[in-house]
Amino acid sequence: MPDQPAATPPAKRRRRTRQETEADLLDAALRLLERDGALAGITLREVAKEAGVNHGQIYQYFGDRQTLLRAAIARILDTRALGAQSHWDKPFAERRRAMLKYALDQPQLLRLEALLALDGDPELTLFPELNRTRTSLERDRREGEIPEDADGLVMHAMTAATYLGYCIFRETIARDLGLDPEELDQRASAVYDLMLDGLTAGGRNPGTTTD
């Protein structure tokens, strides 16, 4: 009987580094959110299964769902930065217009933030760069971009609430109004410009627009 060829041993699967495993877990969480929606819920076991990771590792790395989702938010912010220092050098109205455009381009980010807010996450922050915001608002006031007596921080917060709410409910609003979402975006941006004009009226440069 002829000799049988020796069986080839199975190739060993390369162990992922912690950084790679964490990245796989965050990608899996975002895929589940995109596929199933926020209300379907995201459990750590489901995320681990989707990523092909032992479920014990996800508890070791993140501990709970809120920590995982905050990490996913941080990853999006790190990889899709708004424009570094140049953003903070722009006048108030230009910064808020840029944030509306940014929010429209980052639906996953807004869903994650909304999910954590509904979860009552005490560590969720919508304004991670608040110190830079304060500095920019003081410059806006000195340079007449907003009225001298304006409540800059609340202007910042309320314009954020406007674009966050719009982007979260965008598809539902478009459906209710019978509009194509892209047409709605154009019309909503025009109305948002009018709101900013009203907020900055009384400054030296009200109504400034940007392409």
PDB file of C-alpha atoms in Angstrom:
ATOM      1  CA  MET A   1       0.000   0.000   0.000  1.00  0.00           C
ATOM      2  CA  PRO A   2       1.584   3.306  -1.046  1.00  0.00           C
ATOM      3  CA  ASP A   3       2.506   5.762   1.633  1.00  0.00           C
ATOM      4  CA  GLN A   4      -0.140   8.407   2.251  1.00  0.00           C
ATOM      5  CA  PRO A   5       1.055  12.013   2.073  1.00  0.00           C
ATOM      6  CA  ALA A   6       1.390  13.600   5.460  1.00  0.00           C
ATOM      7  CA  ALA A   7      -1.573  15.777   6.394  1.00  0.00           C
ATOM      8  CA  THR A   8      -0.853  19.488   6.317  1.00  0.00           C
ATOM      9  CA  PRO A   9      -1.361  20.898   9.797  1.00  0.00           C
ATOM     10  CA  PRO A  10      -3.975  23.657   9.920  1.00  0.00           C
ATOM     11  CA  ALA A  11      -2.511  27.135   9.807  1.00  0.00           C
ATOM     12  CA  LYS A  12      -2.551  28.822  13.148  1.00  0.00           C
ATOM     13  CA  ARG A  13      -4.759  31.861  13.261  1.00  0.00           C
ATOM     14  CA  ARG A  14      -2.784  34.956  14.133  1.00  0.00           C
ATOM     15  CA  ARG A  15      -3.821  36.355  17.461  1.00  0.00           C
ATOM     16  CA  ARG A  16      -5.207  39.827  17.268  1.00  0.00           C
ATOM     17  CA  THR A  17      -3.608  42.558  19.311  1.00  0.00           C
ATOM     18  CA  ARG A  18      -5.736  44.320  21.877  1.00  0.00           C
ATOM     19  CA  GLN A  19      -5.895  47.355  19.594  1.00  0.00           C
ATOM     20  CA  GLU A  20      -7.095  45.216  16.683  1.00  0.00           C
ATOM     21  CA  THR A  21      -9.650  43.437  18.861  1.00  0.00           C
ATOM     22  CA  GLU A  22     -11.036  46.702  20.189  1.00  0.00           C
ATOM     23  CA  ALA A  23     -11.286  48.076  16.649  1.00  0.00           C
ATOM     24  CA  ASP A  24     -13.127  44.917  15.522  1.00  0.00           C
ATOM     25  CA  LEU A  25     -15.549  45.244  18.422  1.00  0.00           C
ATOM     26  CA  LEU A  26     -16.264  48.900  17.689  1.00  0.00           C
ATOM     27  CA  ASP A  27     -16.808  48.124  13.996  1.00  0.00           C
ATOM     28  CA  ALA A  28     -19.188  45.322  14.989  1.00  0.00           C
ATOM     29  CA  ALA A  29     -21.186  47.638  17.258  1.00  0.00           C
ATOM     30  CA  LEU A  30     -21.575  50.164  14.450  1.00  0.00           C
ATOM     31  CA  ARG A  31     -22.645  47.445  11.992  1.00  0.00           C
ATOM     32  CA  LEU A  32     -25.294  46.175  14.407  1.00  0.00           C
ATOM     33  CA  LEU A  33     -26.575  49.690  14.993  1.00  0.00           C
ATOM     34  CA  GLU A  34     -26.765  50.325  11.243  1.00  0.00           C
ATOM     35  CA  ARG A  35     -28.428  46.967  10.544  1.00  0.00           C
ATOM     36  CA  ASP A  36     -30.880  46.668  13.419  1.00  0.00           C
ATOM     37  CA  GLY A  37     -31.482  50.258  14.556  1.00  0.00           C
ATOM     38  CA  ALA A  38     -31.064  51.817  17.960  1.00  0.00           C
ATOM     39  CA  LEU A  39     -34.238  50.406  19.504  1.00  0.00           C
ATOM     40  CA  ALA A  40     -33.238  46.809  18.742  1.00  0.00           C
ATOM     41  CA  GLY A  41     -30.688  47.163  21.516  1.00  0.00           C
ATOM     42  CA  ILE A  42     -27.015  46.291  21.468  1.00  0.00           C
ATOM     43  CA  THR A  43     -25.690  43.756  23.955  1.00  0.00           C
ATOM     44  CA  LEU A  44     -22.032  43.049  24.567  1.00  0.00           C
ATOM     45  CA  ARG A  45     -22.531  39.369  23.723  1.00  0.00           C
ATOM     46  CA  GLU A  46     -24.083  40.253  20.350  1.00  0.00           C
ATOM     47  CA  VAL A  47     -21.221  42.613  19.564  1.00  0.00           C
ATOM     48  CA  ALA A  48     -18.625  40.000  20.528  1.00  0.00           C
ATOM     49  CA  LYS A  49     -20.353  37.395  18.328  1.00  0.00           C
ATOM     50  CA  GLU A  50     -20.546  39.802  15.389  1.00  0.00           C
ATOM     51  CA  ALA A  51     -16.825  40.590  15.762  1.00  0.00           C
ATOM     52  CA  GLY A  52     -15.798  36.960  16.199  1.00  0.00           C
ATOM     53  CA  VAL A  53     -14.348  37.727  19.617  1.00  0.00           C
ATOM     54  CA  ASN A  54     -14.643  35.743  22.835  1.00  0.00           C
ATOM     55  CA  HIS A  55     -17.366  37.448  24.836  1.00  0.00           C
ATOM     56  CA  GLY A  56     -15.128  37.525  27.887  1.00  0.00           C
ATOM     57  CA  GLN A  57     -12.760  39.896  26.100  1.00  0.00           C
ATOM     58  CA  ILE A  58     -15.413  42.512  25.452  1.00  0.00           C
ATOM     59  CA  TYR A  59     -16.239  42.658  29.166  1.00  0.00           C
ATOM     60  CA  GLN A  60     -12.531  42.894  29.905  1.00  0.00           C
ATOM     61  CA  TYR A  61     -11.986  45.753  27.459  1.00  0.00           C
ATOM     62  CA  PHE A  62     -15.181  47.764  27.860  1.00  0.00           C
ATOM     63  CA  GLY A  63     -17.039  46.530  30.940  1.00  0.00           C
ATOM     64  CA  ASP A  64     -20.514  47.639  29.869  1.00  0.00           C
ATOM     65  CA  ARG A  65     -22.496  48.771  26.849  1.00  0.00           C
ATOM     66  CA  GLN A  66     -22.274  52.475  27.609  1.00  0.00           C
ATOM     67  CA  THR A  67     -18.478  52.334  27.736  1.00  0.00           C
ATOM     68  CA  LEU A  68     -18.441  50.497  24.404  1.00  0.00           C
ATOM     69  CA  LEU A  69     -20.715  53.057  22.754  1.00  0.00           C
ATOM     70  CA  ARG A  70     -18.713  55.986  24.145  1.00  0.00           C
ATOM     71  CA  ALA A  71     -15.590  54.374  22.673  1.00  0.00           C
ATOM     72  CA  ALA A  72     -17.357  54.061  19.308  1.00  0.00           C
ATOM     73  CA  ILE A  73     -18.219  57.776  19.452  1.00  0.00           C
ATOM     74  CA  ALA A  74     -14.598  58.648  20.257  1.00  0.00           C
ATOM     75  CA  ARG A  75     -13.430  56.545  17.320  1.00  0.00           C
ATOM     76  CA  ILE A  76     -15.743  58.329  14.898  1.00  0.00           C
ATOM     77  CA  LEU A  77     -14.616  61.719  16.192  1.00  0.00           C
ATOM     78  CA  ASP A  78     -10.952  60.707  15.870  1.00  0.00           C
ATOM     79  CA  THR A  79     -11.278  59.401  12.317  1.00  0.00           C
ATOM     80  CA  ARG A  80     -13.656  62.058  10.991  1.00  0.00           C
ATOM     81  CA  ALA A  81     -12.344  65.252  12.530  1.00  0.00           C
ATOM     82  CA  LEU A  82     -14.167  68.446  11.693  1.00  0.00           C
ATOM     83  CA  GLY A  83     -11.165  70.526  10.621  1.00  0.00           C
ATOM     84  CA  ALA A  84      -8.902  70.975  13.617  1.00  0.00           C
ATOM     85  CA  GLN A  85      -7.891  74.507  14.571  1.00  0.00           C
ATOM     86  CA  SER A  86      -9.291  76.151  11.444  1.00  0.00           C
ATOM     87  CA  HIS A  87     -12.828  75.349  12.638  1.00  0.00           C
ATOM     88  CA  TRP A  88     -12.345  77.246  15.881  1.00  0.00           C
ATOM     89  CA  ASP A  89     -10.924  80.257  14.059  1.00  0.00           C
ATOM     90  CA  LYS A  90     -14.157  80.786  12.110  1.00  0.00           C
ATOM     91  CA  PRO A  91     -16.907  83.180  13.281  1.00  0.00           C
ATOM     92  CA  PHE A  92     -19.858  81.813  15.259  1.00  0.00           C
ATOM     93  CA  ALA A  93     -22.308  81.544  12.352  1.00  0.00           C
ATOM     94  CA  GLU A  94     -19.778  79.776  10.125  1.00  0.00           C
ATOM     95  CA  ARG A  95     -18.947  77.282  12.876  1.00  0.00           C
ATOM     96  CA  ARG A  96     -22.605  76.415  13.379  1.00  0.00           C
ATOM     97  CA  ARG A  97     -23.205  75.996   9.640  1.00  0.00           C
ATOM     98  CA  ALA A  98     -20.187  73.702   9.487  1.00  0.00           C
ATOM     99  CA  MET A  99     -21.606  71.650  12.367  1.00  0.00           C
ATOM    100  CA  LEU A 100     -24.921  71.168  10.565  1.00  0.00           C
ATOM    101  CA  LYS A 101     -23.055  69.841   7.510  1.00  0.00           C
ATOM    102  CA  TYR A 102     -20.890  67.631   9.714  1.00  0.00           C
ATOM    103  CA  ALA A 103     -23.931  66.199  11.520  1.00  0.00           C
ATOM    104  CA  LEU A 104     -25.628  65.394   8.220  1.00  0.00           C
ATOM    105  CA  ASP A 105     -22.539  63.422   7.197  1.00  0.00           C
ATOM    106  CA  GLN A 106     -22.304  61.461  10.486  1.00  0.00           C
ATOM    107  CA  PRO A 107     -25.654  59.683  11.059  1.00  0.00           C
ATOM    108  CA  GLN A 108     -24.032  56.882  13.082  1.00  0.00           C
ATOM    109  CA  LEU A 109     -22.482  59.376  15.477  1.00  0.00           C
ATOM    110  CA  LEU A 110     -25.833  61.007  16.176  1.00  0.00           C
ATOM    111  CA  ARG A 111     -27.551  57.656  16.677  1.00  0.00           C
ATOM    112  CA  LEU A 112     -24.932  56.631  19.206  1.00  0.00           C
ATOM    113  CA  GLU A 113     -25.285  59.897  21.096  1.00  0.00           C
ATOM    114  CA  ALA A 114     -29.072  59.605  21.081  1.00  0.00           C
ATOM    115  CA  LEU A 115     -28.875  56.001  22.304  1.00  0.00           C
ATOM    116  CA  LEU A 116     -26.611  56.973  25.194  1.00  0.00           C
ATOM    117  CA  ALA A 117     -28.847  59.920  26.054  1.00  0.00           C
ATOM    118  CA  LEU A 118     -31.890  57.617  26.159  1.00  0.00           C
ATOM    119  CA  ASP A 119     -29.844  55.242  28.325  1.00  0.00           C
ATOM    120  CA  GLY A 120     -29.282  58.110  30.768  1.00  0.00           C
ATOM    121  CA  ASP A 121     -25.502  57.763  30.460  1.00  0.00           C
ATOM    122  CA  PRO A 122     -24.018  60.207  33.007  1.00  0.00           C
ATOM    123  CA  GLU A 123     -20.714  60.367  31.117  1.00  0.00           C
ATOM    124  CA  LEU A 124     -22.150  61.336  27.729  1.00  0.00           C
ATOM    125  CA  THR A 125     -20.988  64.754  26.556  1.00  0.00           C
ATOM    126  CA  LEU A 126     -22.143  66.613  23.457  1.00  0.00           C
ATOM    127  CA  PHE A 127     -19.503  69.312  23.875  1.00  0.00           C
ATOM    128  CA  PRO A 128     -16.102  67.649  24.365  1.00  0.00           C
ATOM    129  CA  GLU A 129     -14.324  70.850  23.241  1.00  0.00           C
ATOM    130  CA  LEU A 130     -16.202  73.239  25.514  1.00  0.00           C
ATOM    131  CA  ASN A 131     -13.088  75.154  26.597  1.00  0.00           C
ATOM    132  CA  ARG A 132     -12.247  75.921  22.972  1.00  0.00           C
ATOM    133  CA  THR A 133     -15.870  76.891  22.414  1.00  0.00           C
ATOM    134  CA  ARG A 134     -15.703  79.379  25.303  1.00  0.00           C
ATOM    135  CA  THR A 135     -12.534  80.911  23.861  1.00  0.00           C
ATOM    136  CA  SER A 136     -14.095  81.223  20.396  1.00  0.00           C
ATOM    137  CA  LEU A 137     -17.262  82.780  21.828  1.00  0.00           C
ATOM    138  CA  GLU A 138     -15.240  85.391  23.696  1.00  0.00           C
ATOM    139  CA  ARG A 139     -13.445  86.253  20.452  1.00  0.00           C
ATOM    140  CA  ASP A 140     -16.809  86.406  18.648  1.00  0.00           C
ATOM    141  CA  ARG A 141     -18.033  88.901  21.215  1.00  0.00           C
ATOM    142  CA  ARG A 142     -14.895  91.056  21.016  1.00  0.00           C
ATOM    143  CA  GLU A 143     -14.936  91.072  17.209  1.00  0.00           C
ATOM    144  CA  GLY A 144     -18.652  91.785  16.945  1.00  0.00           C
ATOM    145  CA  GLU A 145     -19.640  88.432  15.439  1.00  0.00           C
ATOM    146  CA  ILE A 146     -22.298  88.053  18.141  1.00  0.00           C
ATOM    147  CA  PRO A 147     -23.985  90.810  20.165  1.00  0.00           C
ATOM    148  CA  GLU A 148     -22.042  91.992  23.201  1.00  0.00           C
ATOM    149  CA  ASP A 149     -24.857  90.949  25.558  1.00  0.00           C
ATOM    150  CA  ALA A 150     -25.473  87.591  23.840  1.00  0.00           C
ATOM    151  CA  ASP A 151     -25.679  84.406  25.917  1.00  0.00           C
ATOM    152  CA  GLY A 152     -23.049  82.717  23.788  1.00  0.00           C
ATOM    153  CA  LEU A 153     -22.975  79.352  25.528  1.00  0.00           C
ATOM    154  CA  VAL A 154     -26.726  78.873  25.290  1.00  0.00           C
ATOM    155  CA  MET A 155     -26.681  80.070  21.666  1.00  0.00           C
ATOM    156  CA  HIS A 156     -24.122  77.335  21.080  1.00  0.00           C
ATOM    157  CA  ALA A 157     -26.282  74.777  22.914  1.00  0.00           C
ATOM    158  CA  MET A 158     -29.577  75.685  21.221  1.00  0.00           C
ATOM    159  CA  THR A 159     -28.128  75.695  17.719  1.00  0.00           C
ATOM    160  CA  ALA A 160     -26.624  72.276  18.529  1.00  0.00           C
ATOM    161  CA  ALA A 161     -30.033  71.055  19.683  1.00  0.00           C
ATOM    162  CA  THR A 162     -31.483  72.275  16.371  1.00  0.00           C
ATOM    163  CA  TYR A 163     -29.090  70.433  14.073  1.00  0.00           C
ATOM    164  CA  LEU A 164     -28.935  67.325  16.272  1.00  0.00           C
ATOM    165  CA  GLY A 165     -32.706  67.043  16.415  1.00  0.00           C
ATOM    166  CA  TYR A 166     -33.070  67.734  12.716  1.00  0.00           C
ATOM    167  CA  CYS A 167     -30.533  65.097  11.724  1.00  0.00           C
ATOM    168  CA  ILE A 168     -31.984  62.451  14.054  1.00  0.00           C
ATOM    169  CA  PHE A 169     -35.534  62.984  12.750  1.00  0.00           C
ATOM    170  CA  ARG A 170     -34.543  63.941   9.175  1.00  0.00           C
ATOM    171  CA  GLU A 171     -35.981  60.909   7.375  1.00  0.00           C
ATOM    172  CA  THR A 172     -39.217  61.008   9.357  1.00  0.00           C
ATOM    173  CA  ILE A 173     -39.619  64.755   8.706  1.00  0.00           C
ATOM    174  CA  ALA A 174     -39.003  64.238   4.988  1.00  0.00           C
ATOM    175  CA  ARG A 175     -41.600  61.467   4.883  1.00  0.00           C
ATOM    176  CA  ASP A 176     -44.180  63.512   6.807  1.00  0.00           C
ATOM    177  CA  LEU A 177     -43.672  66.548   4.562  1.00  0.00           C
ATOM    178  CA  GLY A 178     -43.588  64.488   1.384  1.00  0.00           C
ATOM    179  CA  LEU A 179     -40.139  65.802   0.462  1.00  0.00           C
ATOM    180  CA  ASP A 180     -37.015  64.186  -0.894  1.00  0.00           C
ATOM    181  CA  PRO A 181     -34.438  64.200   1.961  1.00  0.00           C
ATOM    182  CA  GLU A 182     -31.867  66.058  -0.157  1.00  0.00           C
ATOM    183  CA  GLU A 183     -34.397  68.780  -0.997  1.00  0.00           C
ATOM    184  CA  LEU A 184     -35.352  68.979   2.669  1.00  0.00           C
ATOM    185  CA  ASP A 185     -31.670  69.420   3.586  1.00  0.00           C
ATOM    186  CA  GLN A 186     -31.382  72.412   1.263  1.00  0.00           C
ATOM    187  CA  ARG A 187     -34.513  74.043   2.620  1.00  0.00           C
ATOM    188  CA  ALA A 188     -33.604  73.254   6.217  1.00  0.00           C
ATOM    189  CA  SER A 189     -30.148  74.769   5.718  1.00  0.00           C
ATOM    190  CA  ALA A 190     -31.742  77.962   4.385  1.00  0.00           C
ATOM    191  CA  VAL A 191     -34.005  78.198   7.443  1.00  0.00           C
ATOM    192  CA  TYR A 192     -31.049  77.461   9.730  1.00  0.00           C
ATOM    193  CA  ASP A 193     -29.209  80.380   8.082  1.00  0.00           C
ATOM    194  CA  LEU A 194     -32.138  82.663   8.935  1.00  0.00           C
ATOM    195  CA  MET A 195     -32.025  81.466  12.548  1.00  0.00           C
ATOM    196  CA  LEU A 196     -28.301  82.217  12.727  1.00  0.00           C
ATOM    197  CA  ASP A 197     -28.873  85.641  11.177  1.00  0.00           C
ATOM    198  CA  GLY A 198     -31.395  86.371  13.916  1.00  0.00           C
ATOM    199  CA  LEU A 199     -29.053  85.211  16.671  1.00  0.00           C
ATOM    200  CA  THR A 200     -26.118  87.244  15.391  1.00  0.00           C
ATOM    201  CA  ALA A 201     -28.145  90.379  14.563  1.00  0.00           C
ATOM    202  CA  GLY A 202     -26.708  93.293  16.522  1.00  0.00           C
ATOM    203  CA  GLY A 203     -23.150  92.110  16.018  1.00  0.00           C
ATOM    204  CA  ARG A 204     -20.889  93.902  13.581  1.00  0.00           C
ATOM    205  CA  ASN A 205     -21.119  91.172  10.925  1.00  0.00           C
ATOM    206  CA  PRO A 206     -24.661  89.706  10.965  1.00  0.00           C
ATOM    207  CA  GLY A 207     -25.733  87.530   8.062  1.00  0.00           C
ATOM    208  CA  THR A 208     -22.274  86.373   7.021  1.00  0.00           C
ATOM    209  CA  THR A 209     -22.541  83.293   4.858  1.00  0.00           C
ATOM    210  CA  THR A 210     -20.099  80.663   3.713  1.00  0.00           C
ATOM    211  CA  ASP A 211     -20.021  78.299   0.760  1.00  0.00           C
TER     212      ASP A 211
END
